[in-house]
mmCIF file of C-alpha atoms in Angstrom:
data_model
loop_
_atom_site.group_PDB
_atom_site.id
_atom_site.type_symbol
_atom_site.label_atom_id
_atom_site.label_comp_id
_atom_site.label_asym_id
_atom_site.label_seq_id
_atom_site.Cartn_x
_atom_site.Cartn_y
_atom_site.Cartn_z
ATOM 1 C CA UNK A 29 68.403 181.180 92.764
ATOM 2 C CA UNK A 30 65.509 179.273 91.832
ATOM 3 C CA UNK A 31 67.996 176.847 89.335
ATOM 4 C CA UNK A 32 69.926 176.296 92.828
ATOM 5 C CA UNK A 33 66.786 175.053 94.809
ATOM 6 C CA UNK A 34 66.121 172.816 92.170
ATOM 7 C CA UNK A 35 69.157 171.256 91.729
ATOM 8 C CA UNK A 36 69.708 171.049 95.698
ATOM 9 C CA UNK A 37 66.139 169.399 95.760
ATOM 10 C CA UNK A 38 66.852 166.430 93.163
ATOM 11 C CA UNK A 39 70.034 165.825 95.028
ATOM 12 C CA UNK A 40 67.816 165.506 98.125
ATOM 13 C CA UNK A 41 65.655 163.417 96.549
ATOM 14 C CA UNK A 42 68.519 161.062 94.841
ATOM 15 C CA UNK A 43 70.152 160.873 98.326
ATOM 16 C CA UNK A 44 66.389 159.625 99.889
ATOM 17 C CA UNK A 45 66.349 156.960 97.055
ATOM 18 C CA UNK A 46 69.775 156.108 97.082
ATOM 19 C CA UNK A 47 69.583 155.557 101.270
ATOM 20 C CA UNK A 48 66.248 153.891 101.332
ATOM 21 C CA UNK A 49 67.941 151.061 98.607
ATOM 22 C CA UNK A 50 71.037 150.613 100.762
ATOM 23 C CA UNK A 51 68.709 149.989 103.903
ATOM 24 C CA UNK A 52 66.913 147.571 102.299
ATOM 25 C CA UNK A 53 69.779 145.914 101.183
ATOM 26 C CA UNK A 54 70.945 145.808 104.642
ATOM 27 C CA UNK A 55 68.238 144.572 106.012
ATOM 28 C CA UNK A 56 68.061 141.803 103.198
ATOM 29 C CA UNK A 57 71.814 140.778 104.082
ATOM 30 C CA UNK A 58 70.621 140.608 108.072
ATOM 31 C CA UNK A 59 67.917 139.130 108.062
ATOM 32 C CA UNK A 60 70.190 136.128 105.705
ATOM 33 C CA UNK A 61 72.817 136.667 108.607
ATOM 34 C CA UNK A 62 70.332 135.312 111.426
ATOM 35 C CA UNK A 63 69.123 132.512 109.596
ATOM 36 C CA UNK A 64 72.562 131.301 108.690
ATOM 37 C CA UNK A 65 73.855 131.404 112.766
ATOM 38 C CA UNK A 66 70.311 129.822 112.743
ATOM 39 C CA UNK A 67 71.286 126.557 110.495
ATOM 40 C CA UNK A 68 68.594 127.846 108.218
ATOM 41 C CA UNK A 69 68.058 127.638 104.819
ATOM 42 C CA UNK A 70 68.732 130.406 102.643
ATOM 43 C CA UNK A 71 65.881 132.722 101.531
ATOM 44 C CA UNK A 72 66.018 129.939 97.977
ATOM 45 C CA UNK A 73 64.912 127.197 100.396
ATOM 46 C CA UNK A 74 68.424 125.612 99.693
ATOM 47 C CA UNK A 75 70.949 125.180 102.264
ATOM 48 C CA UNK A 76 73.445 128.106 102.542
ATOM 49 C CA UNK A 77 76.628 127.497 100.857
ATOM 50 C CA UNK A 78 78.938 126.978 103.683
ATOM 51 C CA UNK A 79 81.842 125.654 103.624
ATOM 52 C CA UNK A 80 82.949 122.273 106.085
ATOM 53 C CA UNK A 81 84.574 123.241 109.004
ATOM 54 C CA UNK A 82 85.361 120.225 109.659
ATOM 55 C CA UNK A 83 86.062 116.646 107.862
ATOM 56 C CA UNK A 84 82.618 115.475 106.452
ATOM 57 C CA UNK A 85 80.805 112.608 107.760
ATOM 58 C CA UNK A 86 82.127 109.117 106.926
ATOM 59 C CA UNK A 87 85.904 110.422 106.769
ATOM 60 C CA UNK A 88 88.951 109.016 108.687
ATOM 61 C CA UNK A 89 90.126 110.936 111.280
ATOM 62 C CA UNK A 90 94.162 111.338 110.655
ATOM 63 C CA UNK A 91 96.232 110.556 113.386
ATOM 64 C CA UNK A 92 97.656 112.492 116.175
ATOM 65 C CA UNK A 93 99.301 112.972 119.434
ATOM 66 C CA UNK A 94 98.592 116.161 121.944
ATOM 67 C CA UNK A 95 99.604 116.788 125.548
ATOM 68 C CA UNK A 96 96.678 117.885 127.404
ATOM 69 C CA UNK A 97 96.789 120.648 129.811
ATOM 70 C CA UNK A 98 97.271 118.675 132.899
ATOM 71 C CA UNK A 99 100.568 116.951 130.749
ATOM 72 C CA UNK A 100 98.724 113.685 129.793
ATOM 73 C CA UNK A 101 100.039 112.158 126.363
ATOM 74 C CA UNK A 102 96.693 111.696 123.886
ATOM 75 C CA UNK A 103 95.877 110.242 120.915
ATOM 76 C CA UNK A 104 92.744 109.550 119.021
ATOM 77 C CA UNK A 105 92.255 105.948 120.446
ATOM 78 C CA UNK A 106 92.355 107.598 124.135
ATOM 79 C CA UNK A 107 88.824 108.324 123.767
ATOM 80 C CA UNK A 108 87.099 105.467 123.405
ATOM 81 C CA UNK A 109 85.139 104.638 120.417
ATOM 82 C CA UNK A 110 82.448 107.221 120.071
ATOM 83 C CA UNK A 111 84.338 110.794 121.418
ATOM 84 C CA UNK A 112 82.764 113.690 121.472
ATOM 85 C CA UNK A 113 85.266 116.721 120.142
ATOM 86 C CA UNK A 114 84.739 120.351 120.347
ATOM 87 C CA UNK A 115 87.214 123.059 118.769
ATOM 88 C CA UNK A 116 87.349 126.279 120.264
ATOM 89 C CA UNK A 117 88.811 129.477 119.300
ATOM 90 C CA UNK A 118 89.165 132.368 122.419
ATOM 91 C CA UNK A 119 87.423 135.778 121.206
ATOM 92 C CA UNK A 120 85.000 133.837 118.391
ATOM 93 C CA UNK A 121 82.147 135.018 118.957
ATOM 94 C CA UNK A 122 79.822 131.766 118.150
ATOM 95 C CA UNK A 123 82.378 129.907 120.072
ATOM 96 C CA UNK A 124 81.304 131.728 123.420
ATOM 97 C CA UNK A 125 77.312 131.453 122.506
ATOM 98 C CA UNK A 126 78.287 127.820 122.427
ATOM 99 C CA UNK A 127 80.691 126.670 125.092
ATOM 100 C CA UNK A 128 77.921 126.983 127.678
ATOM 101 C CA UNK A 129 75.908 124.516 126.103
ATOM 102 C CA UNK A 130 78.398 122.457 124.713
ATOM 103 C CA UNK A 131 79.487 122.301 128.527
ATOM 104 C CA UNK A 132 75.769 121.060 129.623
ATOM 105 C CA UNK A 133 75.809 118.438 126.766
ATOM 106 C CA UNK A 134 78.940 116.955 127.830
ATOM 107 C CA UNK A 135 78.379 117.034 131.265
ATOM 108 C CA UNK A 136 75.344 115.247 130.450
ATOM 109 C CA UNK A 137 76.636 112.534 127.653
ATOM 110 C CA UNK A 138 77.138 109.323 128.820
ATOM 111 C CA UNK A 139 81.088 107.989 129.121
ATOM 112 C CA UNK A 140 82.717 110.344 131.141
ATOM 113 C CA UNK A 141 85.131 113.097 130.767
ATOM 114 C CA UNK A 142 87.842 110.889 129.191
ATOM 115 C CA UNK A 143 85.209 110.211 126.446
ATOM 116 C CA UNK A 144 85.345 114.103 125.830
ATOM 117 C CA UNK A 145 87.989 115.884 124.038
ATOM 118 C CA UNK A 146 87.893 120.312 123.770
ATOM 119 C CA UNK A 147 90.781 121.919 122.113
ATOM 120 C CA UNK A 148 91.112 125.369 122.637
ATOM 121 C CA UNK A 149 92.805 127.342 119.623
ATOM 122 C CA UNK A 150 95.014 130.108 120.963
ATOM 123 C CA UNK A 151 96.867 131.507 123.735
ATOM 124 C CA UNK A 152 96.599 133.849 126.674
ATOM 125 C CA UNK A 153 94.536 134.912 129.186
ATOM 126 C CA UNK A 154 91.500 134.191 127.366
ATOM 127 C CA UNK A 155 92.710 130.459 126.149
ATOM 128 C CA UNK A 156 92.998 130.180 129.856
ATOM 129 C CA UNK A 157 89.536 130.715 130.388
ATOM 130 C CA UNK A 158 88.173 128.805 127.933
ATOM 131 C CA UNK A 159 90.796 125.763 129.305
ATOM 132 C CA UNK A 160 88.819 126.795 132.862
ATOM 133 C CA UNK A 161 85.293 126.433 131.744
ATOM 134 C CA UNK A 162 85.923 123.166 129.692
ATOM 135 C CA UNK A 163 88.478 121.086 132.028
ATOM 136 C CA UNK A 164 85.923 119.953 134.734
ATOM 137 C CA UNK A 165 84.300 118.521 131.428
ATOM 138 C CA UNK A 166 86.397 117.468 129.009
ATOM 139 C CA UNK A 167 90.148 116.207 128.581
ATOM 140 C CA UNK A 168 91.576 119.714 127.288
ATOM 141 C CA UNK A 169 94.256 120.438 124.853
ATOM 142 C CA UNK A 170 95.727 123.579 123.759
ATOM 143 C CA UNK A 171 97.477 124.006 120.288
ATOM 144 C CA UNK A 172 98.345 127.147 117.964
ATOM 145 C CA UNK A 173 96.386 127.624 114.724
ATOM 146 C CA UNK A 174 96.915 125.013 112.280
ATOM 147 C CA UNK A 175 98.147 122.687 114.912
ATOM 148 C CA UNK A 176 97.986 118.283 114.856
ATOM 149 C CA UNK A 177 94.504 117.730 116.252
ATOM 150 C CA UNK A 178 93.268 120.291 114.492
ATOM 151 C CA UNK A 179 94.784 118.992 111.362
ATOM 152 C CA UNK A 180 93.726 115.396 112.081
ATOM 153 C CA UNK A 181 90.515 116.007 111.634
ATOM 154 C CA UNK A 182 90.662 119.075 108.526
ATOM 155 C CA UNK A 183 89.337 121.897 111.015
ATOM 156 C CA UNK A 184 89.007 124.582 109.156
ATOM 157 C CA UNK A 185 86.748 127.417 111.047
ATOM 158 C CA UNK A 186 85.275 127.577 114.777
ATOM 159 C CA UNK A 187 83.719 126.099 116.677
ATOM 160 C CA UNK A 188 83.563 123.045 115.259
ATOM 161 C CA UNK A 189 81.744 119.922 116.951
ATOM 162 C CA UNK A 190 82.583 116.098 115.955
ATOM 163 C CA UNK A 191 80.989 113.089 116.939
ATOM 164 C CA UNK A 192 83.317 109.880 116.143
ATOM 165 C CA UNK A 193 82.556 106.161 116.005
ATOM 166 C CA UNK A 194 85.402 104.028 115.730
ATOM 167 C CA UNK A 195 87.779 106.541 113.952
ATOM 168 C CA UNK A 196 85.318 107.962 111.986
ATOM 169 C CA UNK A 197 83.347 110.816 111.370
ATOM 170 C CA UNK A 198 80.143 110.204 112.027
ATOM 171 C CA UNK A 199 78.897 113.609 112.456
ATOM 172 C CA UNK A 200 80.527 117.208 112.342
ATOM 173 C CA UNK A 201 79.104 120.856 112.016
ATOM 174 C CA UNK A 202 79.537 124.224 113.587
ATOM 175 C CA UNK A 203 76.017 123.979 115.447
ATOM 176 C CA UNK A 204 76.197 122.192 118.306
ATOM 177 C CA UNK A 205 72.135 121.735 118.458
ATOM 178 C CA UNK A 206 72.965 119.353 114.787
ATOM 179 C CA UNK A 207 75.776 117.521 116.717
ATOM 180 C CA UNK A 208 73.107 116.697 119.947
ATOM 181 C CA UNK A 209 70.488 115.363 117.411
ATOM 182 C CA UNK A 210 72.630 112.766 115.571
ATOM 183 C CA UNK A 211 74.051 111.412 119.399
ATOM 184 C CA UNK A 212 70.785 111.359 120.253
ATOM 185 C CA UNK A 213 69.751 109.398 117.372
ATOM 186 C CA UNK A 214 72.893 107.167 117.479
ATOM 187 C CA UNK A 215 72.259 106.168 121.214
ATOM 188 C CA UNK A 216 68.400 105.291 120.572
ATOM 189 C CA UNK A 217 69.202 103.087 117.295
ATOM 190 C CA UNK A 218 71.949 101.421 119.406
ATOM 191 C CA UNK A 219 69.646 101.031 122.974
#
C-alpha cells in the first residue's frame, strides 16, 4: 500500500513539472505571437523571420488586366503613378483587424478612389462584404487564389499592402501602420 502512494505521488509530482514546463513554453510562444502581429522584433532583437508577402521594395510590378466589380477593364497603368493596393482575403483574421483602417487611410490619401486598388481573394457571401466595405473607397476587384493581380505583384499571404511609384514597388508589408509611414514620408520629401 505504502509502495502504491509512493509511486502515485512521483507521478503527481512528474505531471506538476511536466505541466508547469509546457505552460511556460506556451506562454514563451505567445508572448512571440503578439509581438510578431505587432511588427516587433523577436525576443533576439532581430527581426522575425517572415517571409515577403508580397514583391520586395524596388521590384517591377508584372503586368495585368482585371475586371473590377462594377465591369471596368484595369490594368496597372489605370492607377496613376503612385497606387495604393491592398489584398484581402474574406475570413483572415488580420485582414478584418485591418480593413477598417486601411478604409480610413484611403479615404484619407490624396488622389482619389481611382488612385486606390483592393482585391478581395475569394468568393461568397463574405467576399461580398469585404467588396461592400472597400468599394466606396477603392476600385475593387475580385479574383480566386493565385489569380493575375495577385500574381503581378508575387502575393503570397494576406493582407498584403503596396505602395507603387511608377511601376514599382516602393513599399510592401502585411502591416498597414509600415505602409502609412513610408506614404507619409514619400509625400513630405516630394512637398
Amino acid at each position: 500500500m505504502v509502495a502504491t502512494m509512493v509511486l502515485i505521488g512521483m507521478l503527481s509530482a512528474l505531471n506538476l513539472l511536466l505541466s508547469v514546463g509546457v505552460i511556460r513554453r506556451l506562454r514563451e510562444h505567445s508572448a512571440e505571437l503578439a509581438t510578431l502581429r505587432s511588427g516587433g522584433t523577436a525576443p533576439n532583437g532581430g527581426p522575425f523571420p517572415l517571409g515577403e508577402v508580397a514583391l520586395p521594395d524596388g521590384s517591377p510590378i508584372g503586368e495585368f488586366t482585371a475586371v473590377t466589380v462594377d465591369g471596368e477593364p484595369v490594368t496597372l497603368g489605370t492607377f496613376g503613378v503612385r497606387p495604393l493596393v491592398g489584398f484581402f482575403s474574406p475570413g483572415c483574421t488580420p485582414c478584418e483587424e485591418q480593413l477598417p483602417a486601411f478604409v480610413e487611410f484611403a479615404t484619407g490619401r490624396p488622389g482619389g478612389r481611382d488612385t486606390r486598388l483592393a482585391v478581395v481573394v475569394g468568393t461568397g457571401e463574405e467576399a461580398a462584404k469585404t467588396v461592400e466595405r472597400l468599394n466606396p473607397v477603392a476600385t475593387v476587384v475580385v479574383e480566386s487564389d493565385d489569380g493575375p493581380v495577385q500574381k503581378a505583384f508575387g502575393v503570397t499571404g494576406f493582407p498584403a499592402f503596396i505602395l507603387v511609384a511608377n511601376g514599382l514597388v516602393a513599399a510592401s508589408h502585411y502591416q498597414l501602420g509600415a505602409i502609412i509611414d513610408h506614404d507619409a514620408a514619400a509625400l513630405s520629401a516630394a512637398g
